[in-house]
Amino acid sequence: MDEQITQLDRRLTSVEVEVASLVAEGAATRSQYATKEDLAKLEARVAIIQSNYVTKEDLAALDNKLSGKIASLEGKVSGDIAALDSKQSGEISALRLQVAELELRMVRWLVATGIAISSVVVAALKLWP
């Protein structure tokens, strides 16, 4: 019976050694593969990273929004430019009219001055002995 106990003890020792080696091998193998907890942690980190960046859909929505605003501003600016152009055209025509009136006034003054000087010269010639 002692022999059987010794044999069982050897078998138990060999089994314990095999179990220890299998546990060590399993731990080494598990370190190479991800667990559900590791995947959950990684998904949480990816979600945080994704929340910090803009997606293509966000960029497309922003592009559409900006395109609409740019189009409305272009329409408003072109309307303002047309209004300023018509206002300036009116002011330019008013200034041209004023310049024409001033030119006419200067021509009248020149003619009146010429007539006055001529009449003074004629009167001086008549009075000259």
Coordinates of N, CA and C in Angstrom, one line a residue:
M1 N 0.8 -1.2 0.0 CA 0.0 0.0 0.0 C 0.9 1.3 0.0
D2 N 2.0 1.1 0.6 CA 2.9 2.3 0.6 C 3.4 2.6 -0.8
E3 N 3.5 1.5 -1.5 CA 3.9 1.7 -2.9 C 2.8 2.4 -3.7
Q4 N 1.6 2.1 -3.5 CA 0.5 2.7 -4.2 C 0.4 4.2 -3.8
I5 N 0.6 4.4 -2.5 CA 0.6 5.8 -2.1 C 1.7 6.6 -2.7
T6 N 2.9 6.0 -2.8 CA 4.0 6.7 -3.4 C 3.7 6.9 -4.9
Q7 N 3.2 5.9 -5.5 CA 2.8 6.1 -6.9 C 1.8 7.2 -7.1
L8 N 0.8 7.2 -6.3 CA -0.3 8.2 -6.4 C 0.3 9.6 -6.1
D9 N 1.3 9.6 -5.1 CA 1.9 10.9 -4.8 C 2.7 11.4 -6.0
R10 N 3.4 10.5 -6.7 CA 4.2 10.9 -7.9 C 3.2 11.4 -9.0
R11 N 2.1 10.6 -9.2 CA 1.1 11.0 -10.2 C 0.6 12.4 -9.8
L12 N 0.2 12.6 -8.5 CA -0.3 13.9 -8.1 C 0.7 15.0 -8.3
T13 N 1.9 14.7 -8.1 CA 3.0 15.7 -8.3 C 3.1 16.1 -9.7
S14 N 3.1 15.0 -10.6 CA 3.2 15.3 -12.0 C 2.0 16.0 -12.5
V15 N 0.8 15.7 -12.0 CA -0.4 16.4 -12.4 C -0.3 17.8 -12.0
E16 N 0.1 18.1 -10.7 CA 0.3 19.4 -10.3 C 1.2 20.2 -11.1
V17 N 2.3 19.6 -11.5 CA 3.3 20.3 -12.4 C 2.7 20.6 -13.7
E18 N 1.9 19.6 -14.3 CA 1.3 19.9 -15.6 C 0.2 21.0 -15.4
V19 N -0.5 21.0 -14.3 CA -1.5 22.0 -14.1 C -0.8 23.4 -14.0
A20 N 0.2 23.4 -13.3 CA 1.0 24.7 -13.1 C 1.5 25.2 -14.5
S21 N 2.0 24.3 -15.3 CA 2.5 24.7 -16.6 C 1.4 25.1 -17.5
L22 N 0.3 24.4 -17.4 CA -0.9 24.8 -18.2 C -1.5 26.1 -17.8
V23 N -1.5 26.4 -16.5 CA -1.9 27.7 -16.0 C -1.0 28.8 -16.5
A24 N 0.3 28.5 -16.4 CA 1.3 29.5 -16.9 C 1.1 29.7 -18.4
E25 N 1.0 28.6 -19.1 CA 0.8 28.8 -20.6 C -0.5 29.5 -20.9
G26 N -1.6 29.2 -20.1 CA -2.9 29.9 -20.3 C -2.8 31.4 -20.0
A27 N -2.0 31.7 -19.0 CA -1.8 33.1 -18.7 C -1.1 33.8 -19.8
A28 N 0.0 33.2 -20.3 CA 0.7 33.8 -21.4 C -0.1 33.9 -22.6
T29 N -1.0 32.9 -22.9 CA -1.8 33.0 -24.1 C -2.9 34.0 -23.9
R30 N -3.4 34.2 -22.7 CA -4.5 35.2 -22.5 C -3.9 36.6 -22.6
S31 N -2.7 36.8 -22.3 CA -2.1 38.1 -22.4 C -2.0 38.5 -23.9
Q32 N -2.0 37.6 -24.8 CA -1.9 37.9 -26.2 C -3.3 38.2 -26.8
Y33 N -4.4 37.8 -26.1 CA -5.7 38.0 -26.6 C -6.5 39.0 -25.7
A34 N -7.4 39.7 -26.4 CA -8.2 40.6 -25.6 C -9.4 40.0 -25.0
T35 N -9.8 40.5 -23.8 CA -11.0 40.0 -23.1 C -12.1 40.9 -23.4
K36 N -13.3 40.6 -22.9 CA -14.5 41.4 -23.1 C -14.2 42.8 -22.4
E37 N -13.6 42.7 -21.2 CA -13.3 43.9 -20.5 C -12.4 44.8 -21.3
D38 N -11.4 44.2 -21.9 CA -10.4 45.0 -22.7 C -11.1 45.7 -23.9
L39 N -12.0 44.9 -24.5 CA -12.8 45.5 -25.6 C -13.7 46.6 -25.2
A40 N -14.3 46.4 -24.0 CA -15.2 47.5 -23.5 C -14.4 48.8 -23.2
K41 N -13.2 48.6 -22.6 CA -12.4 49.8 -22.3 C -11.9 50.4 -23.6
L42 N -11.6 49.6 -24.6 CA -11.2 50.2 -25.9 C -12.3 50.9 -26.6
E43 N -13.5 50.3 -26.5 CA -14.7 51.0 -27.2 C -15.0 52.3 -26.5
A44 N -14.8 52.4 -25.2 CA -15.0 53.6 -24.4 C -14.0 54.7 -24.9
R45 N -12.8 54.3 -25.0 CA -11.7 55.2 -25.5 C -12.0 55.7 -26.9
V46 N -12.4 54.7 -27.8 CA -12.8 55.1 -29.2 C -13.9 56.1 -29.2
A47 N -14.9 55.8 -28.4 CA -16.1 56.7 -28.3 C -15.7 58.1 -27.9
I48 N -14.8 58.2 -26.9 CA -14.3 59.6 -26.5 C -13.5 60.2 -27.7
I49 N -12.7 59.5 -28.3 CA -11.9 60.0 -29.5 C -12.8 60.5 -30.6
Q50 N -13.8 59.7 -30.9 CA -14.8 60.0 -31.9 C -15.6 61.2 -31.6
S51 N -15.9 61.4 -30.3 CA -16.7 62.6 -29.9 C -15.9 63.9 -30.1
N52 N -14.6 63.8 -30.1 CA -13.7 65.0 -30.3 C -13.5 65.3 -31.7
Y53 N -13.9 64.5 -32.7 CA -13.7 64.8 -34.1 C -15.0 64.9 -34.8
V54 N -14.9 65.6 -36.0 CA -16.1 65.8 -36.8 C -16.2 64.6 -37.8
T55 N -17.5 64.2 -38.0 CA -17.7 63.1 -39.0 C -18.0 63.7 -40.3
K56 N -18.0 62.9 -41.3 CA -18.3 63.3 -42.7 C -19.7 63.9 -42.8
E57 N -20.6 63.4 -42.1 CA -22.0 63.9 -42.1 C -22.0 65.3 -41.5
D58 N -21.3 65.5 -40.4 CA -21.2 66.8 -39.8 C -20.6 67.8 -40.8
L59 N -19.5 67.4 -41.5 CA -18.9 68.3 -42.4 C -19.9 68.6 -43.6
A60 N -20.6 67.6 -44.1 CA -21.6 67.8 -45.1 C -22.7 68.8 -44.7
A61 N -23.2 68.6 -43.5 CA -24.2 69.5 -43.0 C -23.7 70.9 -42.8
L62 N -22.4 71.1 -42.3 CA -21.8 72.4 -42.2 C -21.6 73.0 -43.6
D63 N -21.2 72.2 -44.5 CA -21.0 72.7 -45.9 C -22.3 73.2 -46.5
N64 N -23.4 72.5 -46.3 CA -24.7 72.9 -46.8 C -25.1 74.2 -46.2
K65 N -24.9 74.3 -44.9 CA -25.4 75.4 -44.1 C -24.6 76.7 -44.6
L66 N -23.3 76.5 -44.7 CA -22.4 77.6 -45.2 C -22.7 78.0 -46.6
S67 N -23.0 77.0 -47.5 CA -23.4 77.3 -48.9 C -24.6 78.2 -48.9
G68 N -25.6 77.8 -48.1 CA -26.9 78.6 -48.1 C -26.6 80.0 -47.6
K69 N -25.8 80.2 -46.5 CA -25.6 81.5 -46.0 C -24.8 82.3 -47.0
I70 N -23.8 81.7 -47.7 CA -23.0 82.4 -48.7 C -23.9 82.9 -49.8
A71 N -24.8 82.0 -50.3 CA -25.7 82.4 -51.4 C -26.6 83.5 -51.0
S72 N -27.2 83.5 -49.7 CA -28.0 84.6 -49.3 C -27.2 85.9 -49.2
L73 N -26.0 85.8 -48.7 CA -25.2 87.0 -48.6 C -24.8 87.5 -49.9
E74 N -24.5 86.6 -50.9 CA -24.2 87.1 -52.3 C -25.4 87.8 -52.9
G75 N -26.6 87.3 -52.6 CA -27.8 88.0 -53.1 C -28.0 89.4 -52.5
K76 N -27.7 89.4 -51.2 CA -27.9 90.7 -50.5 C -26.8 91.7 -50.9
V77 N -25.6 91.2 -51.1 CA -24.5 92.1 -51.5 C -24.7 92.6 -52.9
S78 N -25.2 91.7 -53.8 CA -25.5 92.2 -55.2 C -26.6 93.2 -55.2
G79 N -27.6 93.0 -54.3 CA -28.7 94.0 -54.2 C -28.2 95.3 -53.7
D80 N -27.3 95.3 -52.7 CA -26.7 96.5 -52.2 C -25.9 97.2 -53.2
I81 N -25.1 96.4 -54.0 CA -24.3 97.0 -55.0 C -25.1 97.7 -56.1
A82 N -26.2 97.0 -56.5 CA -27.1 97.6 -57.5 C -27.7 98.9 -56.9
A83 N -28.1 98.9 -55.6 CA -28.7 100.1 -55.0 C -27.7 101.3 -55.0
L84 N -26.4 100.9 -54.6 CA -25.4 102.0 -54.6 C -25.1 102.5 -56.0
D85 N -25.1 101.6 -56.9 CA -24.8 102.0 -58.3 C -25.9 102.9 -58.8
S86 N -27.1 102.6 -58.6 CA -28.2 103.6 -59.0 C -28.1 104.9 -58.3
K87 N -27.8 104.8 -57.0 CA -27.6 106.1 -56.2 C -26.5 106.9 -56.8
Q88 N -25.4 106.3 -57.0 CA -24.2 107.0 -57.6 C -24.5 107.6 -59.0
S89 N -25.2 106.8 -59.8 CA -25.6 107.3 -61.1 C -26.4 108.5 -61.0
G90 N -27.4 108.5 -60.1 CA -28.2 109.7 -59.8 C -27.4 110.9 -59.4
E91 N -26.5 110.7 -58.4 CA -25.6 111.7 -57.9 C -24.7 112.3 -59.0
I92 N -24.2 111.4 -59.9 CA -23.3 111.8 -61.0 C -24.1 112.7 -62.0
S93 N -25.3 112.3 -62.3 CA -26.1 113.1 -63.2 C -26.4 114.4 -62.6
A94 N -26.7 114.5 -61.3 CA -27.0 115.7 -60.7 C -25.7 116.6 -60.7
L95 N -24.5 116.0 -60.4 CA -23.3 116.8 -60.5 C -23.0 117.3 -61.9
R96 N -23.3 116.5 -62.9 CA -23.1 117.0 -64.3 C -24.0 118.1 -64.6
L97 N -25.3 118.1 -64.1 CA -26.2 119.2 -64.3 C -25.7 120.5 -63.6
Q98 N -25.2 120.3 -62.4 CA -24.6 121.5 -61.7 C -23.4 122.1 -62.5
V99 N -22.5 121.2 -63.0 CA -21.4 121.7 -63.8 C -21.8 122.4 -65.0
A100 N -22.8 121.8 -65.7 CA -23.4 122.5 -66.9 C -23.9 123.9 -66.6
E101 N -24.7 124.0 -65.5 CA -25.2 125.3 -65.0 C -24.1 126.2 -64.7
L102 N -23.0 125.8 -64.1 CA -21.9 126.6 -63.7 C -21.2 127.1 -65.0
E103 N -21.0 126.2 -66.0 CA -20.4 126.6 -67.2 C -21.2 127.6 -68.0
L104 N -22.6 127.4 -68.0 CA -23.5 128.4 -68.6 C -23.4 129.8 -67.9
R105 N -23.3 129.7 -66.6 CA -23.1 131.0 -65.8 C -21.8 131.7 -66.1
M106 N -20.7 130.9 -66.3 CA -19.4 131.5 -66.6 C -19.5 132.0 -68.0
V107 N -20.1 131.4 -68.9 CA -20.2 131.9 -70.3 C -21.0 133.2 -70.3
R108 N -22.1 133.2 -69.6 CA -22.9 134.5 -69.5 C -22.0 135.6 -68.9
W109 N -21.3 135.3 -67.8 CA -20.4 136.3 -67.2 C -19.4 136.8 -68.2
L110 N -18.8 135.8 -68.9 CA -17.8 136.2 -69.9 C -18.4 137.1 -71.0
V111 N -19.5 136.8 -71.5 CA -20.2 137.6 -72.5 C -20.5 139.0 -71.9
A112 N -21.1 139.0 -70.7 CA -21.4 140.3 -70.1 C -20.2 141.1 -69.8
T113 N -19.1 140.4 -69.4 CA -17.9 141.2 -69.1 C -17.3 141.7 -70.4
G114 N -17.4 140.9 -71.5 CA -16.9 141.3 -72.8 C -17.7 142.5 -73.3
I115 N -19.0 142.5 -73.1 CA -19.9 143.6 -73.6 C -19.5 144.8 -72.7
A116 N -19.4 144.7 -71.4 CA -19.1 145.8 -70.5 C -17.8 146.4 -70.9
I117 N -16.7 145.6 -71.1 CA -15.4 146.2 -71.5 C -15.5 146.8 -72.8
S118 N -16.2 146.2 -73.8 CA -16.4 146.8 -75.1 C -17.1 148.2 -75.0
S119 N -18.1 148.3 -74.2 CA -18.8 149.5 -74.1 C -18.0 150.6 -73.4
V120 N -17.1 150.2 -72.5 CA -16.2 151.1 -71.8 C -15.2 151.6 -72.8
V121 N -14.7 150.7 -73.7 CA -13.7 151.1 -74.7 C -14.3 152.0 -75.7
V122 N -15.6 151.7 -76.1 CA -16.3 152.6 -77.1 C -16.5 153.9 -76.5
A123 N -17.0 154.0 -75.3 CA -17.2 155.3 -74.6 C -15.9 156.1 -74.5
A124 N -14.9 155.4 -74.2 CA -13.6 156.1 -74.0 C -13.1 156.6 -75.3
L125 N -13.3 155.9 -76.4 CA -12.9 156.3 -77.7 C -13.8 157.5 -78.2
K126 N -15.0 157.5 -77.8 CA -15.9 158.6 -78.2 C -15.5 159.9 -77.5
L127 N -15.1 159.7 -76.2 CA -14.8 160.9 -75.4 C -13.3 161.4 -75.7
W128 N -12.6 160.6 -76.2 CA -11.2 161.0 -76.5 C -11.1 162.0 -77.6
P129 N -10.4 163.0 -77.4 CA -10.5 164.1 -78.4 C -9.7 163.9 -79.7

